[in-house]
Short mmCIF file of C-alpha atoms in Angstrom, two decimals:
data_model
loop_
_atom_site.label_atom_id
_atom_site.label_comp_id
_atom_site.label_asym_id
_atom_site.label_seq_id
_atom_site.Cartn_x
_atom_site.Cartn_y
_atom_site.Cartn_z
CA MET S 1 80.84 -3.47 79.94
CA ASN S 2 81.52 -3.83 76.28
CA GLY S 3 85.05 -4.44 75.02
CA SER S 4 86.48 -4.85 71.55
CA ASP S 5 85.68 -8.56 71.74
CA ALA S 6 84.20 -11.11 74.13
CA SER S 7 87.56 -11.77 75.80
CA THR S 8 87.74 -8.19 77.06
CA THR S 9 84.23 -8.09 78.52
CA LEU S 10 84.16 -7.86 82.29
CA ASP S 11 81.59 -9.85 84.22
CA ASP S 12 78.60 -8.09 85.75
CA PHE S 13 80.08 -7.83 89.23
CA GLN S 14 83.28 -6.25 88.02
CA GLY S 15 81.30 -3.93 85.78
CA LEU S 16 79.20 -2.71 88.69
CA PHE S 17 82.37 -2.23 90.74
CA PHE S 18 83.98 0.01 88.13
CA TRP S 19 80.84 2.06 87.58
CA GLY S 20 80.51 2.37 91.34
CA PHE S 21 84.10 3.58 91.57
CA LEU S 22 83.33 6.40 89.14
CA LEU S 23 80.34 7.50 91.24
CA LEU S 24 82.25 7.14 94.51
CA PHE S 25 85.14 9.18 93.11
CA GLY S 26 82.79 12.03 92.24
CA ALA S 27 81.03 11.88 95.61
CA VAL S 28 84.28 11.98 97.58
CA MET S 29 85.67 14.85 95.52
CA TYR S 30 82.45 16.81 96.07
CA LEU S 31 82.46 16.21 99.83
CA VAL S 32 86.09 17.21 100.36
CA SER S 33 86.05 20.13 97.91
CA PRO S 34 85.82 23.53 99.65
CA ARG S 35 82.90 25.77 98.77
CA THR S 36 83.85 29.16 97.36
CA ARG S 37 81.78 32.27 98.00
CA ASP S 38 83.81 35.02 96.33
CA ASP S 39 85.61 35.76 93.07
CA ALA S 40 89.08 35.52 94.66
CA GLY S 41 88.45 31.88 95.54
CA PHE S 42 86.53 30.92 92.42
CA PHE S 43 88.89 32.50 89.89
CA ARG S 44 92.24 32.78 91.74
CA GLY S 45 92.19 29.82 94.14
CA HIS S 46 92.45 31.89 97.35
CA ASP S 47 91.02 30.59 100.62
CA GLU S 48 88.42 32.35 102.79
CA GLN S 49 91.14 34.47 104.42
CA GLY S 50 92.35 35.64 101.02
CA ARG S 51 95.53 33.57 101.10
CA PRO S 52 96.91 32.01 97.88
CA PRO S 53 97.60 28.27 97.72
CA SER S 54 100.83 27.05 99.32
CA GLU S 55 103.88 26.37 97.20
CA TRP S 56 103.50 22.63 97.78
CA ALA S 57 99.81 22.64 96.79
CA LEU S 58 100.62 24.70 93.70
CA MET S 59 103.36 22.29 92.68
CA MET S 60 101.08 19.26 93.05
CA SER S 61 98.30 21.04 91.19
CA VAL S 62 100.52 22.03 88.26
CA PHE S 63 101.97 18.53 88.14
CA ILE S 64 98.72 16.57 88.08
CA SER S 65 96.84 19.10 85.94
CA TRP S 66 99.40 18.55 83.20
CA ILE S 67 99.31 14.76 83.50
CA PHE S 68 96.29 14.61 81.20
CA ALA S 69 94.60 11.26 80.69
CA LYS S 70 95.36 11.63 77.00
CA SER S 71 98.99 12.35 77.89
CA VAL S 72 99.63 9.08 79.67
CA THR S 73 97.81 7.27 76.88
CA ASN S 74 99.92 9.01 74.24
CA ALA S 75 103.09 8.26 76.22
CA ALA S 76 102.31 4.54 76.30
CA ASN S 77 101.26 4.53 72.63
CA LEU S 78 104.54 6.19 71.64
CA GLY S 79 106.47 3.76 73.85
CA ALA S 80 104.81 0.93 71.96
CA ALA S 81 105.60 2.55 68.61
CA TYR S 82 109.20 3.71 69.21
CA GLY S 83 110.40 2.14 72.44
CA ILE S 84 112.06 4.33 75.06
CA VAL S 85 112.71 6.99 72.40
CA GLY S 86 108.97 7.57 72.09
CA GLY S 87 108.61 7.96 75.86
CA LEU S 88 111.47 10.44 76.07
CA ALA S 89 110.08 12.38 73.11
CA TYR S 90 106.68 12.81 74.70
CA ALA S 91 108.08 13.49 78.19
CA THR S 92 110.07 16.38 76.70
CA TYR S 93 106.82 18.34 76.49
CA TRP S 94 106.92 18.57 80.30
CA LEU S 95 109.87 20.93 79.98
CA SER S 96 107.12 23.38 79.02
CA ILE S 97 106.32 23.81 82.71
CA PRO S 98 109.75 25.22 83.79
CA VAL S 99 109.82 27.33 80.60
CA ALA S 100 106.41 28.79 81.46
CA GLY S 101 107.51 29.39 85.04
CA LEU S 102 110.63 31.28 83.97
CA VAL S 103 108.79 33.44 81.44
CA ILE S 104 105.89 34.22 83.78
CA TYR S 105 108.39 35.08 86.53
CA ARG S 106 110.02 37.59 84.17
CA LEU S 107 106.68 39.02 83.02
CA ARG S 108 105.59 39.54 86.62
CA THR S 109 108.83 40.91 88.05
CA ARG S 110 110.12 42.97 85.11
CA GLU S 111 107.02 43.91 83.14
CA GLY S 112 104.43 44.05 85.91
CA ALA S 113 102.10 41.51 84.31
CA THR S 114 99.09 40.34 86.34
CA GLY S 115 97.97 37.79 83.73
CA LEU S 116 98.66 36.88 80.13
CA VAL S 117 95.59 38.63 78.74
CA PRO S 118 96.27 41.94 80.57
CA PHE S 119 99.90 41.69 79.47
CA LEU S 120 98.91 41.22 75.84
CA ILE S 121 96.45 44.13 75.96
CA GLY S 122 99.15 46.44 77.31
CA LYS S 123 101.92 45.18 75.03
CA TYR S 124 100.20 44.30 71.77
CA GLY S 125 96.66 45.70 71.93
CA ARG S 126 93.15 44.33 72.40
CA GLY S 127 93.09 42.70 68.96
CA ALA S 128 96.10 40.61 69.93
CA ALA S 129 94.52 39.61 73.24
CA LEU S 130 91.29 38.69 71.42
CA ALA S 131 93.11 36.42 68.95
CA PHE S 132 95.01 34.81 71.82
CA SER S 133 91.81 34.28 73.84
CA ALA S 134 90.14 32.61 70.86
CA ALA S 135 93.06 30.17 70.59
CA ILE S 136 92.76 29.46 74.31
CA LEU S 137 89.07 28.67 74.03
CA VAL S 138 89.78 26.18 71.23
CA ARG S 139 92.48 24.58 73.37
CA LEU S 140 90.18 24.29 76.39
CA PHE S 141 87.36 22.92 74.23
CA ASN S 142 89.72 20.16 73.06
CA GLU S 143 90.67 19.32 76.64
CA VAL S 144 87.09 18.36 77.49
CA TRP S 145 86.49 15.68 74.87
CA SER S 146 90.03 14.36 74.70
CA ASN S 147 90.06 13.47 78.41
CA THR S 148 86.51 12.16 78.72
CA ALA S 149 87.12 9.93 75.69
CA VAL S 150 90.12 8.31 77.38
CA VAL S 151 88.06 7.43 80.46
CA GLY S 152 85.24 6.13 78.29
CA GLY S 153 87.69 3.81 76.54
CA TYR S 154 88.10 1.79 79.75
CA TYR S 155 84.37 1.11 80.00
CA GLY S 156 83.62 0.12 76.44
CA ALA S 157 84.66 0.21 72.79
CA ALA S 158 84.66 3.64 71.13
CA GLY S 159 81.12 4.60 70.18
CA SER S 160 79.44 1.97 72.33
CA ALA S 161 76.78 2.81 74.91
CA ALA S 162 79.18 1.98 77.75
CA PHE S 163 81.91 4.20 76.28
CA ILE S 164 79.58 7.17 75.86
CA GLY S 165 77.84 6.60 79.18
CA ALA S 166 81.10 6.46 81.14
CA ALA S 167 82.48 9.57 79.42
CA LEU S 168 79.32 11.56 80.14
CA LEU S 169 79.07 10.30 83.73
CA PHE S 170 82.69 11.23 84.30
CA THR S 171 82.03 14.71 82.90
CA ALA S 172 79.03 15.11 85.21
CA VAL S 173 80.84 14.11 88.42
CA VAL S 174 83.76 16.46 87.69
CA LEU S 175 81.40 19.30 86.77
CA PHE S 176 79.47 18.70 89.99
CA TYR S 177 82.38 19.42 92.32
CA SER S 178 83.93 22.07 90.03
CA LEU S 179 80.79 24.20 90.34
CA LYS S 180 81.20 24.11 94.11
CA GLY S 181 84.54 25.86 94.31
CA GLY S 182 86.05 26.90 90.97
CA LEU S 183 89.84 27.16 90.95
CA ARG S 184 90.12 26.74 94.73
CA SER S 185 88.22 23.47 94.49
CA SER S 186 90.40 22.42 91.54
CA ILE S 187 93.67 23.02 93.39
CA PHE S 188 92.44 21.37 96.59
CA THR S 189 91.27 18.22 94.82
CA ASP S 190 94.39 18.21 92.62
CA VAL S 191 96.51 17.41 95.68
CA ILE S 192 94.36 14.36 96.43
CA GLN S 193 94.28 13.30 92.80
CA ALA S 194 98.06 13.64 92.52
CA VAL S 195 98.55 11.25 95.45
CA VAL S 196 96.04 8.79 93.96
CA PHE S 197 97.78 9.00 90.59
CA LEU S 198 101.26 8.40 92.03
CA VAL S 199 100.12 5.46 94.15
CA PHE S 200 98.34 3.68 91.32
CA LEU S 201 101.04 4.55 88.80
CA GLY S 202 103.40 2.70 91.14
CA VAL S 203 100.98 -0.26 91.21
CA VAL S 204 100.69 -0.37 87.42
CA VAL S 205 104.44 -0.09 86.86
CA GLY S 206 105.03 -2.69 89.57
CA LEU S 207 102.68 -5.14 87.84
CA VAL S 208 103.94 -4.57 84.31
CA LEU S 209 107.65 -3.88 84.32
CA PRO S 210 108.99 -6.99 86.12
CA SER S 211 108.01 -8.94 83.00
CA HIS S 212 111.18 -7.62 81.36
CA ARG S 213 114.68 -6.76 82.47
CA PRO S 214 115.45 -3.03 82.85
CA ALA S 215 118.05 -3.32 80.07
CA GLN S 216 115.35 -4.64 77.71
CA LEU S 217 112.96 -1.80 78.48
CA LEU S 218 115.53 0.98 78.32
CA GLY S 219 117.30 -0.45 75.28
CA GLU S 220 114.21 -0.85 73.12
CA GLY S 221 114.13 1.57 70.21
CA THR S 222 116.68 3.39 68.05
CA PHE S 223 117.89 6.96 68.44
CA THR S 224 117.35 7.97 64.82
CA LEU S 225 115.07 10.54 63.21
CA GLY S 226 112.86 7.76 61.90
CA GLY S 227 112.94 6.04 65.28
CA GLY S 228 111.19 8.87 67.12
CA VAL S 229 113.97 11.44 67.49
CA ASP S 230 112.08 13.65 65.01
CA LEU S 231 109.20 13.89 67.51
CA LEU S 232 111.67 14.57 70.34
CA LEU S 233 113.06 17.51 68.36
CA VAL S 234 109.52 18.74 67.64
CA ALA S 235 108.85 18.71 71.38
CA LEU S 236 112.04 20.67 72.10
CA LEU S 237 110.93 23.33 69.63
CA GLN S 238 107.33 23.44 70.82
CA VAL S 239 108.16 23.87 74.52
CA LEU S 240 109.11 27.44 73.61
CA SER S 241 105.51 28.24 72.65
CA TYR S 242 103.24 25.36 73.69
CA PRO S 243 102.77 26.25 77.40
CA PHE S 244 101.47 29.75 76.73
CA HIS S 245 98.22 28.65 75.10
CA ASP S 246 97.29 26.47 78.06
CA PRO S 247 95.56 28.52 80.78
CA VAL S 248 95.33 25.40 82.94
CA LEU S 249 99.06 25.98 83.39
CA THR S 250 99.47 29.73 83.01
CA ASP S 251 96.56 30.74 85.27
CA ARG S 252 98.44 29.09 88.13
CA GLY S 253 101.49 31.26 87.43
CA PHE S 254 99.78 34.43 88.68
CA ILE S 255 98.08 33.38 91.91
CA SER S 256 100.99 33.14 94.39
CA GLU S 257 104.34 34.75 95.24
CA GLU S 258 106.77 34.84 92.29
CA LYS S 259 109.74 32.86 93.61
CA GLY S 260 107.55 30.20 95.17
CA MET S 261 105.64 29.91 91.91
CA LEU S 262 108.86 29.42 89.97
CA ARG S 263 110.10 26.69 92.32
CA ALA S 264 106.72 24.93 92.11
CA PHE S 265 106.79 25.02 88.31
CA VAL S 266 110.34 23.64 88.08
CA VAL S 267 109.66 20.76 90.47
CA ALA S 268 106.33 19.98 88.79
CA GLY S 269 108.02 19.85 85.38
CA VAL S 270 110.75 17.48 86.54
CA LEU S 271 108.26 15.23 88.33
CA GLY S 272 105.99 15.18 85.28
CA PHE S 273 108.89 14.28 82.99
CA VAL S 274 109.84 11.32 85.21
CA CYS S 275 106.25 10.05 85.48
CA ILE S 276 105.62 10.24 81.73
CA VAL S 277 108.82 8.32 81.00
CA ALA S 278 107.82 5.73 83.62
CA PHE S 279 104.36 5.29 82.12
CA SER S 280 105.76 5.08 78.60
CA LEU S 281 107.48 1.90 79.75
CA VAL S 282 104.02 0.32 79.84
CA GLY S 283 104.00 0.89 76.08
CA VAL S 284 107.53 -0.48 75.74
CA HIS S 285 106.34 -3.59 77.59
CA ALA S 286 103.45 -3.86 75.11
CA ARG S 287 105.92 -3.51 72.22
CA LEU S 288 108.07 -6.34 73.58
CA ASP S 289 104.95 -8.49 74.02
CA GLY S 290 103.64 -7.68 70.54
CA ILE S 291 100.68 -5.54 71.70
CA THR S 292 101.03 -2.66 69.24
CA SER S 293 97.90 -2.58 67.11
CA GLY S 294 95.43 -0.56 69.20
CA SER S 295 95.01 3.19 69.69
CA ASN S 296 94.76 2.80 73.48
CA ILE S 297 97.74 0.67 74.49
CA PRO S 298 97.29 1.15 78.27
CA ALA S 299 93.76 -0.24 78.09
CA ASP S 300 94.97 -3.19 76.02
CA VAL S 301 97.72 -3.90 78.55
CA ALA S 302 95.36 -3.43 81.51
CA ARG S 303 92.94 -6.05 80.23
CA GLY S 304 95.72 -8.60 80.54
CA LEU S 305 96.53 -7.68 84.14
CA GLY S 306 93.39 -9.09 85.73
CA PHE S 307 90.90 -7.34 87.98
CA ALA S 308 93.43 -5.55 90.23
CA GLY S 309 95.59 -4.34 87.34
CA PHE S 310 92.63 -3.09 85.35
CA PHE S 311 91.31 -1.20 88.38
CA ALA S 312 94.72 0.38 89.00
CA MET S 313 94.86 1.57 85.40
CA ILE S 314 91.35 3.04 85.63
CA ALA S 315 92.35 4.84 88.86
CA VAL S 316 95.37 6.34 87.09
CA MET S 317 93.26 7.54 84.17
CA VAL S 318 90.34 8.87 86.21
CA SER S 319 92.57 10.81 88.61
CA SER S 320 94.65 12.35 85.83
CA ALA S 321 91.64 13.13 83.63
CA ALA S 322 89.66 14.65 86.51
CA SER S 323 92.48 16.96 87.52
CA THR S 324 92.73 18.26 83.98
CA LEU S 325 88.99 18.53 83.42
CA ASP S 326 88.25 20.46 86.62
CA SER S 327 91.15 22.80 85.81
CA THR S 328 89.76 23.22 82.29
CA PHE S 329 86.36 24.17 83.67
CA SER S 330 87.89 26.74 86.05
CA SER S 331 90.01 28.25 83.26
CA LEU S 332 87.00 28.45 80.95
CA SER S 333 84.97 30.21 83.63
CA LYS S 334 87.72 32.80 84.19
CA SER S 335 88.24 33.37 80.47
CA VAL S 336 84.55 34.04 79.79
CA ALA S 337 83.51 35.77 83.02
CA GLN S 338 86.58 37.93 83.67
CA GLU S 339 88.83 38.17 80.63
CA LEU S 340 86.26 38.66 77.88
CA PRO S 341 84.83 41.76 79.61
CA MET S 342 88.42 42.99 79.98
CA LEU S 343 88.87 42.66 76.22
CA ALA S 344 85.84 44.92 75.78
CA GLY S 345 87.39 47.49 78.11
CA ARG S 346 84.97 46.74 80.94
CA ALA S 347 85.38 45.60 84.53
CA PRO S 348 84.47 41.99 85.42
CA LEU S 349 80.71 41.59 85.61
CA PRO S 350 79.03 41.83 89.04
CA ARG S 351 77.80 38.24 88.83
CA ALA S 352 81.04 36.83 87.46
CA MET S 353 80.83 33.63 89.53
CA ARG S 354 77.36 32.85 88.20
CA ILE S 355 78.49 33.46 84.63
CA GLY S 356 81.58 31.33 85.27
CA ALA S 357 79.45 28.47 86.57
CA LEU S 358 77.13 28.70 83.55
CA THR S 359 80.19 28.62 81.27
CA MET S 360 81.30 25.36 82.88
CA VAL S 361 77.91 23.78 82.20
CA VAL S 362 77.81 24.92 78.57
CA PHE S 363 81.30 23.64 77.79
CA ALA S 364 80.63 20.36 79.60
CA LEU S 365 77.81 19.78 77.12
CA LEU S 366 79.38 21.15 73.93
CA GLY S 367 82.87 19.87 74.73
CA ASN S 368 81.81 16.23 74.44
CA LEU S 369 80.47 16.51 70.90
CA PRO S 370 83.83 15.57 69.27
CA MET S 371 84.07 12.60 71.66
CA LEU S 372 80.72 11.38 70.38
CA ALA S 373 81.95 11.80 66.79
CA GLY S 374 85.33 10.12 67.45
CA THR S 375 88.69 11.87 67.01
CA ASP S 376 92.40 11.01 67.18
CA ILE S 377 93.50 12.25 70.63
CA LEU S 378 97.15 12.70 69.65
CA LYS S 379 96.27 15.13 66.87
CA ALA S 380 94.74 17.47 69.44
CA THR S 381 98.25 17.95 70.83
CA THR S 382 100.59 18.02 67.82
CA ILE S 383 98.54 20.16 65.44
CA SER S 384 97.55 22.77 68.02
CA GLY S 385 101.19 22.87 69.07
CA THR S 386 102.20 23.77 65.52
CA MET S 387 99.52 26.42 65.18
CA VAL S 388 100.76 28.38 68.19
CA ILE S 389 104.50 28.39 67.47
CA GLY S 390 104.17 32.14 66.91
CA LEU S 391 103.64 32.58 70.66
CA ALA S 392 107.35 31.82 71.28
CA PRO S 393 108.71 35.20 70.11
CA ILE S 394 105.62 37.00 71.43
CA PHE S 395 106.47 36.02 75.01
CA LEU S 396 110.20 35.22 74.86
CA LEU S 397 111.25 38.31 72.90
CA SER S 398 108.72 40.78 74.29
CA ARG S 399 111.40 43.02 75.85
CA LEU S 400 112.87 43.72 72.41
CA VAL S 401 109.83 45.70 71.30
CA GLY S 402 107.68 48.42 72.76
CA TYR S 403 103.94 48.62 72.14
CA SER S 404 103.79 46.65 68.90
CA PRO S 405 100.49 45.07 67.79
CA LEU S 406 102.04 44.44 64.37
CA SER S 407 104.76 42.25 65.90
CA PHE S 408 102.13 40.08 67.57
CA HIS S 409 99.96 39.64 64.50
CA LEU S 410 102.84 38.92 62.12
CA ALA S 411 104.16 36.19 64.40
CA PHE S 412 100.83 34.76 65.58
CA TRP S 413 99.13 34.49 62.21
CA THR S 414 102.25 33.15 60.49
CA GLY S 415 102.17 30.27 62.96
CA MET S 416 98.43 29.76 62.54
CA VAL S 417 98.68 29.60 58.75
CA LEU S 418 101.56 27.11 58.91
CA GLY S 419 99.64 25.00 61.41
CA VAL S 420 96.58 24.87 59.17
CA LEU S 421 98.69 24.04 56.10
CA GLN S 422 100.38 21.25 58.04
CA ALA S 423 97.01 19.91 59.21
CA ILE S 424 95.66 19.69 55.65
CA ASN S 425 98.92 18.29 54.26
CA LEU S 426 99.89 21.30 52.15
CA ILE S 427 103.38 21.83 53.58
CA PRO S 428 105.93 21.20 50.77
CA ALA S 429 107.74 17.86 50.96
CA SER S 430 111.02 19.78 50.73
CA TRP S 431 110.43 21.01 54.28
CA ALA S 432 110.71 17.47 55.68
CA ILE S 433 113.67 16.77 57.94
CA GLY S 434 114.53 13.07 57.84
CA ASP S 435 112.18 10.39 56.60
CA GLY S 436 110.31 9.47 59.77
CA LYS S 437 106.62 9.83 60.55
CA TYR S 438 107.13 13.32 61.99
CA ALA S 439 109.54 14.60 59.32
CA ILE S 440 107.10 17.20 57.96
CA LEU S 441 106.05 18.19 61.47
CA LEU S 442 109.68 18.75 62.45
CA GLY S 443 110.43 20.83 59.37
CA THR S 444 107.27 22.89 59.81
CA ASN S 445 108.13 23.67 63.42
CA LEU S 446 111.80 24.46 62.81
CA TYR S 447 111.34 26.64 59.75
CA GLY S 448 108.08 27.99 61.13
CA LEU S 449 109.70 29.11 64.38
CA LEU S 450 112.38 30.94 62.39
CA LEU S 451 109.73 32.58 60.21
CA CYS S 452 107.58 33.60 63.18
CA SER S 453 110.57 35.08 65.02
CA THR S 454 111.66 37.00 61.94
CA ALA S 455 108.13 38.27 61.40
CA PHE S 456 107.91 39.36 65.03
CA LEU S 457 111.10 41.42 64.78
CA LEU S 458 110.31 42.82 61.33
CA PRO S 459 108.58 45.99 62.64
CA LEU S 460 111.85 46.98 64.35
CA LEU S 461 113.06 47.97 60.88
CA ALA S 462 110.64 50.89 61.08
CA PRO S 463 112.18 53.83 63.01
CA ARG S 464 109.25 54.30 65.40
CA TYR S 465 109.26 50.62 66.43
CA ARG S 466 113.04 50.52 66.68
CA LEU S 467 113.05 53.55 69.00
CA ARG S 468 110.39 52.10 71.28
CA GLY S 469 112.15 48.75 71.33
CA CYS S 470 115.44 50.31 72.43
CA GLU S 471 113.69 52.33 75.14
CA ASN S 472 111.94 49.20 76.41
CA VAL S 473 115.17 47.18 76.66
CA ALA S 474 116.92 50.02 78.47
#
């Protein structure tokens, strides 16, 4: 293995052990993963008797699928940068899960929705559903490289042969068992991966945190805008829109009974919040020990924990990354094989499973190109979150309008334009709130959410939209 310097290089035996673990992980997941023979299992996670996953399995799947490898890395990095404030700020994103559960529950029970794309077609038209689907594909594309890159970072320095080899091998082993069962395979293995994650998270926290008193860890940082509160406020704003452009989450909201789904989403969100805060304390530990210069703080900390600690950290990252990657592959397959034909007004294709499997292979190859080029993994979250702020009124305020394509496009494209302007640093400095690192991001999201909501409701000023809106609410 190659590290950033000679001191981080593992000896040959340890290197073989870690590479062997990656292969063993893939082999075990393939052996235990159920094989799916019909569309209901491959795209909706049902078993051979047509039954949806249990509430407990759904909760574990939602929980671990949203504990991305890049998420735990970002949590620790923010803990190192801002102390406990950074951890709380990033953990706030996990409130997205209960928000999504509540909205999907309403869409299913009050508006008869069977999925987000069918809902958008019926409410806002095919053009709206097409724009939404394009945003989803970009999101899923980002999920591939951003998770494989995190795993690669534990096997070598970015860009090295070991880094690239580990990332590609990890992609291959996850793809291998994902092709076997689609969403059913993803949910089944998620339960195992969630247990592995929780066990090794406990090991990592147990090794790291006793180095400091609880008061030191929880008291590190300042609750000011410049101390990370600006990012916390950004997260609170983005949870109103962020979950709806992640089919890894929303696909699971339509595959089981409504009330059970809602309970699973609430518990998964709370559990995710707690785990992210706990892992951010690894970054707080690094901050107290002066380890704050790298872009992968968990890896830097792990290299100081010895063989057992480094292995525990790798187990945490591999289990969390695999659960997200296999879910990404299953969501991609559904989007291309079932939802794209729907957008064209056609029924799902007769060989939808075969097309879904081919989609997984194509995105496994193309999705790693940014990883090979090298990209900031945090930007994949914050910028895409800004671009989709227009989804908040589209889903939260949908009952206020009737069939209104104009409402969708005014809100959606306002958010997209603001997100692009923010990404290329063209948002006016006067929009900044505070003087912290995320001041512009906070202003863009606050003012942008107000603009998107106003734009969404603007068509109600026209008599025909106002009449339909009133009828819909009644």
